[in-house]
Each structure stands twice: as C-alpha cells, then as structure tokens.
C-alpha cells in the first residue's frame, strides 16, 4: 500500500473513531479527491459542513468535488462563497478560476486567476493559468512579464506549466518539447508501474485511447476520422475510454460506431 492510500485509510479510521472531528473530515475530503474518489471526497466534505455550516474549507472541498463531477456551475457557487470568507486563500481562488472556466465565465475566471497570482506571485502554475486566459481574452496587461515568468519556470525545470497553455507562448520548439517532457515526467511519477508485457504476433492488436474530449470537442473533431480509418483497416481491437459523458453529438455517435467498444469511465476513481 502506497503512502497516499495509507493516509486515506488512517483518516477513514480517524473519523470513525471521532466523527465530530471537523479537521479530520476536511483532510479526508482532500485525500479522497487527490486519489480521484470524487464521491467519497464529496461525502467527506458534506459531513464536514454538517459539523461547521458554511465553513470555507469545507465549502471549498465540496466545490472542488462538484467541479470534478462535471458540475462547474454548482462548484463556482460553493467556491465563491468560500472565497468571499477567506479572500487571502490562493488555493480557493485557483479552484474558483477552474470552475468558472468550465462554467463558461472566462472573464470571471481570469479575475480569479489574477487574484490568486497577486496572492502567490511566485507560483508558476497560477501564473501560467492567468497568462493563458489573458491571451484568450486579448487582455494584454502585464503580458510580457507574465510570459517571462512562465518561460523561466520551464527553463528551471518546474514541471507545473501545462503544455497546451504553453503553446500560446512565443517559445522555441526546444522550449515547447522541454515543457511537455517535464509535465509528462511529473504525471508519470504518480502512476503505478505497468507489469512487463509482450506484443502478440498474430490476430488483431488491442489498443486503447483515453480522453475527456470524445464528443463535440476539439479532440473528438480531430480524431474521429482517424478512428474510422483504423476501424476500416480491421487490424485493431479499438477501445475508447471516455472521461466525458455522452453529449449526444454526431461526433460521439461516429466515435461509438468506429470503436470496438466505447467505455464511459468518467464516474470512476
């Protein structure tokens, strides 16, 4: 059992022993959400709110859970309530920005990221989020300084800058590759090692693709023809693992038809 799993088990035992321990419930909500168990995380945050109604730390965890459950509007309401109580909390401001972004409120999201950046000006992840949204909104205020901070973070090996956001920067191909490699390596350290395997030399090869964009989304639009051609070749047992739900779009229907199996896995830890 890894350290994070052991921590979750210990926190679950702690709240069973002392169900009135507000801090333990908040910590458990954090641990469950970090592990991707959104339902348990939301339940722990709800229990914390029952102990201390409208407490910002519990509101923030429940808001984060609602965002992870694909309910950005509800998440934004909860996170804004939390942020109003603790305006000097950069983490809550950052989560609020994420929720507002997905709720279709880009200007408000940029404002939340800007506030988080004022609170933590040396945190490159927050700086990169703000920079990305200011570019999207054609907001050129302080852009050169923000860009320099983000590029410096990549040069210094800080693997917190999202490669998709960094694509908007006037960076060299080498810088772009460095950013992507750093982020991939950071994600890879959190994944368990795969067991050794061999590729079979006969029959159809089973291949899986995982995405949160299998639908009317840039990923779906750009890949559906590829998957249809792969299906026509009849050399692959093609599995698509969709982190997003069925949006009822024509693209989703085509993806479903092209895949051997389309798995809906968005609700899983």
mmCIF file of C-alpha atoms in Angstrom:
data_model
loop_
_atom_site.group_PDB
_atom_site.id
_atom_site.type_symbol
_atom_site.label_atom_id
_atom_site.label_comp_id
_atom_site.label_asym_id
_atom_site.label_seq_id
_atom_site.Cartn_x
_atom_site.Cartn_y
_atom_site.Cartn_z
ATOM 1 C CA UNK A 1 0.000 0.000 0.000
ATOM 2 C CA UNK A 2 1.440 3.375 -1.011
ATOM 3 C CA UNK A 3 1.731 6.344 1.333
ATOM 4 C CA UNK A 4 -1.356 8.170 -0.065
ATOM 5 C CA UNK A 5 -3.511 5.038 0.276
ATOM 6 C CA UNK A 6 -2.254 4.500 3.805
ATOM 7 C CA UNK A 7 -3.084 8.107 4.677
ATOM 8 C CA UNK A 8 -6.639 7.684 3.365
ATOM 9 C CA UNK A 9 -7.089 4.510 5.408
ATOM 10 C CA UNK A 10 -5.802 6.238 8.540
ATOM 11 C CA UNK A 11 -8.104 9.217 8.020
ATOM 12 C CA UNK A 12 -11.100 6.947 7.449
ATOM 13 C CA UNK A 13 -10.296 5.205 10.731
ATOM 14 C CA UNK A 14 -9.862 8.570 12.449
ATOM 15 C CA UNK A 15 -13.327 9.853 11.515
ATOM 16 C CA UNK A 16 -14.853 6.551 12.569
ATOM 17 C CA UNK A 17 -13.237 6.937 15.997
ATOM 18 C CA UNK A 18 -14.087 10.644 16.260
ATOM 19 C CA UNK A 19 -16.953 11.504 13.917
ATOM 20 C CA UNK A 20 -17.090 15.058 15.324
ATOM 21 C CA UNK A 21 -13.509 15.848 14.231
ATOM 22 C CA UNK A 22 -14.050 18.581 11.630
ATOM 23 C CA UNK A 23 -10.386 18.828 10.608
ATOM 24 C CA UNK A 24 -10.157 15.079 10.020
ATOM 25 C CA UNK A 25 -13.195 15.199 7.708
ATOM 26 C CA UNK A 26 -11.636 18.062 5.711
ATOM 27 C CA UNK A 27 -8.322 16.198 5.462
ATOM 28 C CA UNK A 28 -10.163 13.044 4.391
ATOM 29 C CA UNK A 29 -12.022 15.001 1.692
ATOM 30 C CA UNK A 30 -8.659 16.232 0.393
ATOM 31 C CA UNK A 31 -7.173 12.738 0.399
ATOM 32 C CA UNK A 32 -10.167 11.193 -1.374
ATOM 33 C CA UNK A 33 -10.214 13.902 -4.046
ATOM 34 C CA UNK A 34 -6.474 13.585 -4.628
ATOM 35 C CA UNK A 35 -6.989 9.844 -5.120
ATOM 36 C CA UNK A 36 -9.761 10.557 -7.624
ATOM 37 C CA UNK A 37 -12.529 9.074 -5.488
ATOM 38 C CA UNK A 38 -14.849 12.017 -6.013
ATOM 39 C CA UNK A 39 -17.948 10.502 -4.430
ATOM 40 C CA UNK A 40 -16.132 9.764 -1.163
ATOM 41 C CA UNK A 41 -14.488 13.192 -1.275
ATOM 42 C CA UNK A 42 -17.843 14.912 -1.670
ATOM 43 C CA UNK A 43 -19.334 12.822 1.147
ATOM 44 C CA UNK A 44 -16.474 13.763 3.493
ATOM 45 C CA UNK A 45 -16.820 17.462 2.650
ATOM 46 C CA UNK A 46 -20.591 17.268 3.210
ATOM 47 C CA UNK A 47 -20.014 15.676 6.610
ATOM 48 C CA UNK A 48 -17.589 18.476 7.491
ATOM 49 C CA UNK A 49 -20.244 21.054 6.550
ATOM 50 C CA UNK A 50 -22.735 19.341 8.812
ATOM 51 C CA UNK A 51 -20.292 19.897 11.667
ATOM 52 C CA UNK A 52 -19.484 23.523 10.743
ATOM 53 C CA UNK A 53 -22.083 25.040 8.490
ATOM 54 C CA UNK A 54 -20.743 27.281 5.712
ATOM 55 C CA UNK A 55 -17.101 26.826 6.771
ATOM 56 C CA UNK A 56 -14.878 27.964 3.858
ATOM 57 C CA UNK A 57 -12.514 24.990 3.967
ATOM 58 C CA UNK A 58 -15.398 22.514 3.759
ATOM 59 C CA UNK A 59 -17.196 24.602 1.128
ATOM 60 C CA UNK A 60 -14.020 24.641 -0.959
ATOM 61 C CA UNK A 61 -13.645 20.862 -0.860
ATOM 62 C CA UNK A 62 -17.272 20.303 -1.789
ATOM 63 C CA UNK A 63 -16.894 22.856 -4.579
ATOM 64 C CA UNK A 64 -13.822 21.078 -5.871
ATOM 65 C CA UNK A 65 -15.723 17.780 -5.774
ATOM 66 C CA UNK A 66 -18.636 19.246 -7.749
ATOM 67 C CA UNK A 67 -16.157 20.567 -10.338
ATOM 68 C CA UNK A 68 -14.579 17.118 -10.650
ATOM 69 C CA UNK A 69 -18.084 15.649 -11.034
ATOM 70 C CA UNK A 70 -18.704 17.880 -14.052
ATOM 71 C CA UNK A 71 -20.950 20.377 -12.246
ATOM 72 C CA UNK A 72 -18.968 23.614 -12.714
ATOM 73 C CA UNK A 73 -21.912 25.923 -12.050
ATOM 74 C CA UNK A 74 -22.603 24.415 -8.631
ATOM 75 C CA UNK A 75 -18.853 24.303 -7.975
ATOM 76 C CA UNK A 76 -18.465 28.009 -8.746
ATOM 77 C CA UNK A 77 -21.272 28.942 -6.324
ATOM 78 C CA UNK A 78 -19.671 26.954 -3.489
ATOM 79 C CA UNK A 79 -16.167 28.159 -4.198
ATOM 80 C CA UNK A 80 -17.250 31.787 -4.451
ATOM 81 C CA UNK A 81 -18.908 31.514 -1.037
ATOM 82 C CA UNK A 82 -15.660 30.122 0.330
ATOM 83 C CA UNK A 83 -13.511 32.755 -1.407
ATOM 84 C CA UNK A 84 -15.628 35.600 -0.025
ATOM 85 C CA UNK A 85 -14.933 34.371 3.505
ATOM 86 C CA UNK A 86 -11.185 33.870 3.012
ATOM 87 C CA UNK A 87 -10.114 36.279 0.248
ATOM 88 C CA UNK A 88 -6.431 35.711 1.078
ATOM 89 C CA UNK A 89 -6.554 31.964 0.243
ATOM 90 C CA UNK A 90 -4.802 31.453 -3.140
ATOM 91 C CA UNK A 91 -5.812 27.801 -3.469
ATOM 92 C CA UNK A 92 -9.505 28.557 -3.226
ATOM 93 C CA UNK A 93 -9.116 31.401 -5.737
ATOM 94 C CA UNK A 94 -7.384 28.985 -8.120
ATOM 95 C CA UNK A 95 -10.112 26.349 -7.787
ATOM 96 C CA UNK A 96 -12.722 29.061 -8.329
ATOM 97 C CA UNK A 97 -10.941 30.013 -11.552
ATOM 98 C CA UNK A 98 -11.096 26.409 -12.781
ATOM 99 C CA UNK A 99 -14.817 26.162 -12.002
ATOM 100 C CA UNK A 100 -15.659 29.495 -13.636
ATOM 101 C CA UNK A 101 -13.616 28.498 -16.691
ATOM 102 C CA UNK A 102 -15.681 25.340 -17.166
ATOM 103 C CA UNK A 103 -18.912 27.196 -16.323
ATOM 104 C CA UNK A 104 -18.381 29.415 -19.362
ATOM 105 C CA UNK A 105 -17.421 32.565 -17.460
ATOM 106 C CA UNK A 106 -13.974 33.369 -18.908
ATOM 107 C CA UNK A 107 -13.685 36.965 -17.664
ATOM 108 C CA UNK A 108 -14.582 35.924 -14.124
ATOM 109 C CA UNK A 109 -12.152 33.013 -14.370
ATOM 110 C CA UNK A 110 -9.345 35.368 -15.400
ATOM 111 C CA UNK A 111 -10.192 37.635 -12.464
ATOM 112 C CA UNK A 112 -9.965 34.670 -10.085
ATOM 113 C CA UNK A 113 -6.603 33.617 -11.534
ATOM 114 C CA UNK A 114 -5.384 37.235 -11.315
ATOM 115 C CA UNK A 115 -6.340 37.362 -7.640
ATOM 116 C CA UNK A 116 -4.578 34.046 -6.981
ATOM 117 C CA UNK A 117 -1.483 35.386 -8.759
ATOM 118 C CA UNK A 118 -1.471 38.515 -6.598
ATOM 119 C CA UNK A 119 -1.523 36.274 -3.530
ATOM 120 C CA UNK A 120 1.174 33.893 -4.839
ATOM 121 C CA UNK A 121 3.145 35.770 -7.498
ATOM 122 C CA UNK A 122 5.964 33.229 -7.439
ATOM 123 C CA UNK A 123 3.794 30.184 -8.222
ATOM 124 C CA UNK A 124 4.308 29.376 -11.936
ATOM 125 C CA UNK A 125 1.241 27.153 -12.284
ATOM 126 C CA UNK A 126 -1.043 30.032 -11.278
ATOM 127 C CA UNK A 127 0.940 32.463 -13.435
ATOM 128 C CA UNK A 128 0.558 30.152 -16.442
ATOM 129 C CA UNK A 129 -3.203 29.883 -15.893
ATOM 130 C CA UNK A 130 -3.549 33.654 -15.743
ATOM 131 C CA UNK A 131 -1.320 34.146 -18.781
ATOM 132 C CA UNK A 132 -3.267 31.608 -20.824
ATOM 133 C CA UNK A 133 -6.624 33.219 -20.092
ATOM 134 C CA UNK A 134 -5.404 36.747 -20.652
ATOM 135 C CA UNK A 135 -4.211 35.680 -24.094
ATOM 136 C CA UNK A 136 -7.574 34.079 -24.835
ATOM 137 C CA UNK A 137 -9.373 37.268 -23.817
ATOM 138 C CA UNK A 138 -6.930 39.539 -25.693
ATOM 139 C CA UNK A 139 -6.070 41.174 -22.377
ATOM 140 C CA UNK A 140 -2.523 42.429 -22.910
ATOM 141 C CA UNK A 141 -1.978 43.917 -19.445
ATOM 142 C CA UNK A 142 1.385 42.898 -17.945
ATOM 143 C CA UNK A 143 1.637 40.111 -20.520
ATOM 144 C CA UNK A 144 5.378 40.337 -21.188
ATOM 145 C CA UNK A 145 6.199 39.987 -17.502
ATOM 146 C CA UNK A 146 3.843 37.033 -17.054
ATOM 147 C CA UNK A 147 5.250 35.314 -20.136
ATOM 148 C CA UNK A 148 8.812 35.786 -18.900
ATOM 149 C CA UNK A 149 7.901 34.229 -15.542
ATOM 150 C CA UNK A 150 6.353 31.185 -17.206
ATOM 151 C CA UNK A 151 9.222 30.657 -19.639
ATOM 152 C CA UNK A 152 11.692 30.973 -16.774
ATOM 153 C CA UNK A 153 9.781 28.286 -14.847
ATOM 154 C CA UNK A 154 10.093 25.920 -17.815
ATOM 155 C CA UNK A 155 13.808 26.706 -18.182
ATOM 156 C CA UNK A 156 14.315 25.955 -14.486
ATOM 157 C CA UNK A 157 12.597 22.575 -14.778
ATOM 158 C CA UNK A 158 9.451 23.369 -12.796
ATOM 159 C CA UNK A 159 7.028 20.795 -14.194
ATOM 160 C CA UNK A 160 3.824 22.673 -13.379
ATOM 161 C CA UNK A 161 3.243 24.523 -16.649
ATOM 162 C CA UNK A 162 0.587 22.885 -18.808
ATOM 163 C CA UNK A 163 1.955 22.202 -22.320
ATOM 164 C CA UNK A 164 -1.320 23.156 -24.040
ATOM 165 C CA UNK A 165 -1.248 26.578 -22.386
ATOM 166 C CA UNK A 166 2.462 26.968 -23.161
ATOM 167 C CA UNK A 167 1.738 26.510 -26.871
ATOM 168 C CA UNK A 168 0.445 30.097 -26.882
ATOM 169 C CA UNK A 169 3.874 31.431 -25.928
ATOM 170 C CA UNK A 170 6.434 32.680 -28.420
ATOM 171 C CA UNK A 171 8.788 29.893 -27.388
ATOM 172 C CA UNK A 172 11.140 27.772 -29.426
ATOM 173 C CA UNK A 173 10.395 24.181 -30.388
ATOM 174 C CA UNK A 174 13.019 23.107 -27.845
ATOM 175 C CA UNK A 175 11.236 25.018 -25.081
ATOM 176 C CA UNK A 176 7.899 23.506 -26.077
ATOM 177 C CA UNK A 177 9.350 19.995 -26.019
ATOM 178 C CA UNK A 178 11.006 20.651 -22.659
ATOM 179 C CA UNK A 179 7.701 21.805 -21.184
ATOM 180 C CA UNK A 180 5.870 18.726 -22.483
ATOM 181 C CA UNK A 181 8.550 16.328 -21.231
ATOM 182 C CA UNK A 182 8.639 17.918 -17.792
ATOM 183 C CA UNK A 183 4.879 17.686 -17.391
ATOM 184 C CA UNK A 184 4.747 14.107 -18.681
ATOM 185 C CA UNK A 185 7.520 13.066 -16.296
ATOM 186 C CA UNK A 186 5.705 14.663 -13.355
ATOM 187 C CA UNK A 187 2.475 12.838 -14.211
ATOM 188 C CA UNK A 188 4.379 9.601 -14.734
ATOM 189 C CA UNK A 189 5.786 9.650 -11.209
ATOM 190 C CA UNK A 190 2.238 9.449 -9.824
ATOM 191 C CA UNK A 191 1.316 6.385 -11.889
ATOM 192 C CA UNK A 192 1.998 2.805 -10.839
ATOM 193 C CA UNK A 193 4.499 0.906 -12.951
ATOM 194 C CA UNK A 194 2.968 -1.377 -15.570
ATOM 195 C CA UNK A 195 3.885 -5.060 -15.442
ATOM 196 C CA UNK A 196 6.120 -6.413 -18.206
ATOM 197 C CA UNK A 197 4.213 -7.464 -21.303
ATOM 198 C CA UNK A 198 4.798 -8.709 -24.818
ATOM 199 C CA UNK A 199 3.006 -7.791 -28.025
ATOM 200 C CA UNK A 200 1.354 -10.787 -29.633
ATOM 201 C CA UNK A 201 2.424 -11.560 -33.189
ATOM 202 C CA UNK A 202 -0.953 -12.694 -34.550
ATOM 203 C CA UNK A 203 -4.568 -11.512 -34.567
ATOM 204 C CA UNK A 204 -5.884 -8.022 -34.014
ATOM 205 C CA UNK A 205 -3.933 -5.792 -31.670
ATOM 206 C CA UNK A 206 -5.947 -4.377 -28.772
ATOM 207 C CA UNK A 207 -5.344 -0.643 -28.438
ATOM 208 C CA UNK A 208 -6.916 1.820 -26.004
ATOM 209 C CA UNK A 209 -7.268 5.601 -26.166
ATOM 210 C CA UNK A 210 -8.235 7.715 -23.142
ATOM 211 C CA UNK A 211 -9.645 11.241 -23.462
ATOM 212 C CA UNK A 212 -12.058 13.737 -21.931
ATOM 213 C CA UNK A 213 -12.889 15.002 -25.418
ATOM 214 C CA UNK A 214 -14.715 12.130 -27.098
ATOM 215 C CA UNK A 215 -17.636 14.202 -28.390
ATOM 216 C CA UNK A 216 -18.233 17.682 -29.823
ATOM 217 C CA UNK A 217 -14.813 18.806 -28.615
ATOM 218 C CA UNK A 218 -11.565 19.614 -30.469
ATOM 219 C CA UNK A 219 -10.184 16.172 -29.607
ATOM 220 C CA UNK A 220 -13.253 14.413 -30.993
ATOM 221 C CA UNK A 221 -13.363 16.579 -34.097
ATOM 222 C CA UNK A 222 -9.691 15.978 -34.862
ATOM 223 C CA UNK A 223 -9.616 12.227 -34.167
ATOM 224 C CA UNK A 224 -12.943 10.805 -35.356
ATOM 225 C CA UNK A 225 -11.784 10.354 -38.970
ATOM 226 C CA UNK A 226 -8.586 8.682 -37.728
ATOM 227 C CA UNK A 227 -10.558 6.159 -35.668
ATOM 228 C CA UNK A 228 -12.920 5.488 -38.564
ATOM 229 C CA UNK A 229 -9.986 4.706 -40.842
ATOM 230 C CA UNK A 230 -8.391 2.475 -38.205
ATOM 231 C CA UNK A 231 -11.688 0.612 -37.894
ATOM 232 C CA UNK A 232 -11.867 0.124 -41.668
ATOM 233 C CA UNK A 233 -8.374 -1.377 -41.669
ATOM 234 C CA UNK A 234 -9.709 -4.087 -39.323
ATOM 235 C CA UNK A 235 -6.322 -4.655 -37.741
ATOM 236 C CA UNK A 236 -7.100 -3.246 -34.313
ATOM 237 C CA UNK A 237 -9.442 -4.109 -31.475
ATOM 238 C CA UNK A 238 -10.123 -0.426 -30.793
ATOM 239 C CA UNK A 239 -11.200 0.659 -27.305
ATOM 240 C CA UNK A 240 -12.049 4.278 -26.481
ATOM 241 C CA UNK A 241 -12.170 5.249 -22.808
ATOM 242 C CA UNK A 242 -14.277 8.406 -22.444
ATOM 243 C CA UNK A 243 -13.781 10.543 -19.355
ATOM 244 C CA UNK A 244 -16.624 12.783 -20.562
ATOM 245 C CA UNK A 245 -20.254 11.722 -20.727
ATOM 246 C CA UNK A 246 -22.292 11.212 -23.869
ATOM 247 C CA UNK A 247 -23.100 14.685 -25.219
ATOM 248 C CA UNK A 248 -25.486 13.333 -27.851
ATOM 249 C CA UNK A 249 -23.429 14.840 -30.658
ATOM 250 C CA UNK A 250 -22.916 13.386 -34.144
ATOM 251 C CA UNK A 251 -19.198 13.129 -33.339
ATOM 252 C CA UNK A 252 -19.940 10.940 -30.322
ATOM 253 C CA UNK A 253 -22.161 8.708 -32.456
ATOM 254 C CA UNK A 254 -19.384 8.316 -35.043
ATOM 255 C CA UNK A 255 -16.808 7.546 -32.361
ATOM 256 C CA UNK A 256 -19.124 4.941 -30.853
ATOM 257 C CA UNK A 257 -19.536 3.312 -34.271
ATOM 258 C CA UNK A 258 -15.799 3.333 -35.027
ATOM 259 C CA UNK A 259 -14.722 1.785 -31.737
ATOM 260 C CA UNK A 260 -14.874 -1.895 -30.953
ATOM 261 C CA UNK A 261 -16.045 -0.694 -27.534
ATOM 262 C CA UNK A 262 -16.505 2.825 -26.158
ATOM 263 C CA UNK A 263 -16.166 2.712 -22.364
ATOM 264 C CA UNK A 264 -17.685 5.507 -20.278
ATOM 265 C CA UNK A 265 -15.318 5.789 -17.313
ATOM 266 C CA UNK A 266 -15.855 9.378 -16.170
ATOM 267 C CA UNK A 267 -17.522 8.362 -12.922
ATOM 268 C CA UNK A 268 -14.749 6.038 -11.816
ATOM 269 C CA UNK A 269 -11.970 6.919 -9.346
#
